[in-house]
Amino acid sequence: MSNVIGILFVLVGMFVFAVSVLGLYRFHYTLNRMHAAALADTLGTALVMIGLMILGLDIFHVLKLFLVVLFLWITSPVSSHLISKTEILTNLNLEERMKNK
């Protein structure tokens, strides 16, 4: 039963990655693309790693995967926020483009 749950987590994580790739091609604005990439990075990776933790038999491998998920949950939102903030600060036409919409 745990194998089925682990495989289900991995498949759902892969689905999140596929949807985010579609979002990267669909969206034209940089911040929308960053949002799609950040969601895939945080949610998709976490689901795949949790699925691998469920499938894993060795406690040391499960602990390593947990540390990877923890590291990604801490660093991914911070890095995507900094990249988005840099885009806002360096894009001079952003205010004009937002007023026209």
Coordinates of C-alpha atoms in Angstrom, one line a residue:
M1 CA 0.0 0.0 0.0
S2 CA 2.8 2.4 0.8
N3 CA 4.3 1.8 -2.7
V4 CA 1.1 2.9 -4.3
I5 CA 1.0 6.1 -2.2
G6 CA 4.6 6.8 -2.9
I7 CA 4.2 6.4 -6.7
L8 CA 1.1 8.6 -6.5
F9 CA 3.0 11.4 -4.9
V10 CA 5.7 11.1 -7.5
L11 CA 3.2 11.2 -10.4
V12 CA 1.4 14.2 -8.9
G13 CA 4.7 16.0 -8.6
M14 CA 5.6 15.2 -12.2
F15 CA 2.1 16.5 -13.2
V16 CA 2.9 19.8 -11.3
F17 CA 6.2 20.1 -13.3
A18 CA 4.3 19.5 -16.6
V19 CA 1.7 22.2 -15.8
S20 CA 4.4 24.6 -14.8
V21 CA 6.3 24.1 -18.1
L22 CA 3.0 24.8 -19.9
G23 CA 2.8 28.0 -17.8
L24 CA 6.3 29.0 -18.7
Y25 CA 5.4 28.8 -22.4
R26 CA 2.0 30.4 -22.1
F27 CA 2.8 33.4 -20.0
H28 CA 4.5 36.4 -21.6
Y29 CA 5.3 38.6 -18.7
T30 CA 8.4 37.8 -16.6
L31 CA 6.8 37.9 -13.2
N32 CA 4.1 35.5 -14.3
R33 CA 6.8 33.1 -15.6
M34 CA 8.6 33.4 -12.3
H35 CA 5.4 32.5 -10.4
A36 CA 4.9 29.4 -12.5
A37 CA 8.6 28.4 -12.1
A38 CA 8.6 29.0 -8.3
L39 CA 5.4 26.9 -7.8
A40 CA 6.9 24.0 -9.7
D41 CA 10.2 24.3 -7.8
T42 CA 8.5 24.4 -4.4
L43 CA 5.5 22.1 -4.8
G44 CA 6.6 19.7 -7.5
T45 CA 9.9 19.0 -6.0
A46 CA 8.4 18.5 -2.5
L47 CA 5.8 16.1 -3.8
V48 CA 8.4 14.0 -5.7
M49 CA 10.7 14.0 -2.7
I50 CA 7.9 13.0 -0.3
G51 CA 7.0 10.2 -2.7
L52 CA 10.6 9.0 -2.7
M53 CA 10.6 9.2 1.1
I54 CA 7.6 6.9 1.3
L55 CA 9.2 4.5 -1.2
G56 CA 12.5 4.6 0.6
L57 CA 13.4 1.8 3.0
D58 CA 16.6 3.2 4.6
I59 CA 16.2 5.8 7.3
F60 CA 19.3 7.7 6.2
H61 CA 18.0 8.2 2.7
V62 CA 14.7 9.4 4.0
L63 CA 16.5 11.9 6.3
K64 CA 18.6 13.1 3.4
L65 CA 15.5 13.6 1.2
F66 CA 13.8 15.5 4.1
L67 CA 16.8 17.8 4.4
V68 CA 16.7 18.5 0.6
V69 CA 13.0 19.4 0.9
L70 CA 13.6 21.6 3.9
F71 CA 16.5 23.4 2.0
L72 CA 14.4 23.9 -1.1
W73 CA 11.4 25.2 1.0
I74 CA 13.7 27.8 2.5
T75 CA 15.8 28.9 -0.5
S76 CA 13.3 28.7 -3.4
P77 CA 10.9 31.4 -2.2
V78 CA 13.7 33.7 -1.2
S79 CA 15.6 33.4 -4.5
S80 CA 12.4 33.8 -6.6
H81 CA 11.5 36.9 -4.5
L82 CA 14.9 38.4 -5.1
I83 CA 14.8 37.8 -8.8
S84 CA 11.2 39.2 -9.0
K85 CA 12.2 42.3 -7.0
T86 CA 15.2 42.8 -9.4
E87 CA 12.9 42.6 -12.3
I88 CA 10.6 45.3 -10.8
L89 CA 13.5 47.6 -9.9
T90 CA 15.2 47.3 -13.3
N91 CA 12.1 47.4 -15.6
L92 CA 11.5 51.1 -16.2
N93 CA 8.3 50.6 -18.3
L94 CA 6.6 48.5 -15.7
E95 CA 4.4 51.2 -14.3
E96 CA 3.3 52.3 -17.8
R97 CA 2.5 48.8 -18.8
M98 CA 0.5 48.2 -15.7
K99 CA -1.6 51.4 -16.1
N100 CA -2.5 50.5 -19.7
K101 CA -4.1 47.2 -18.6

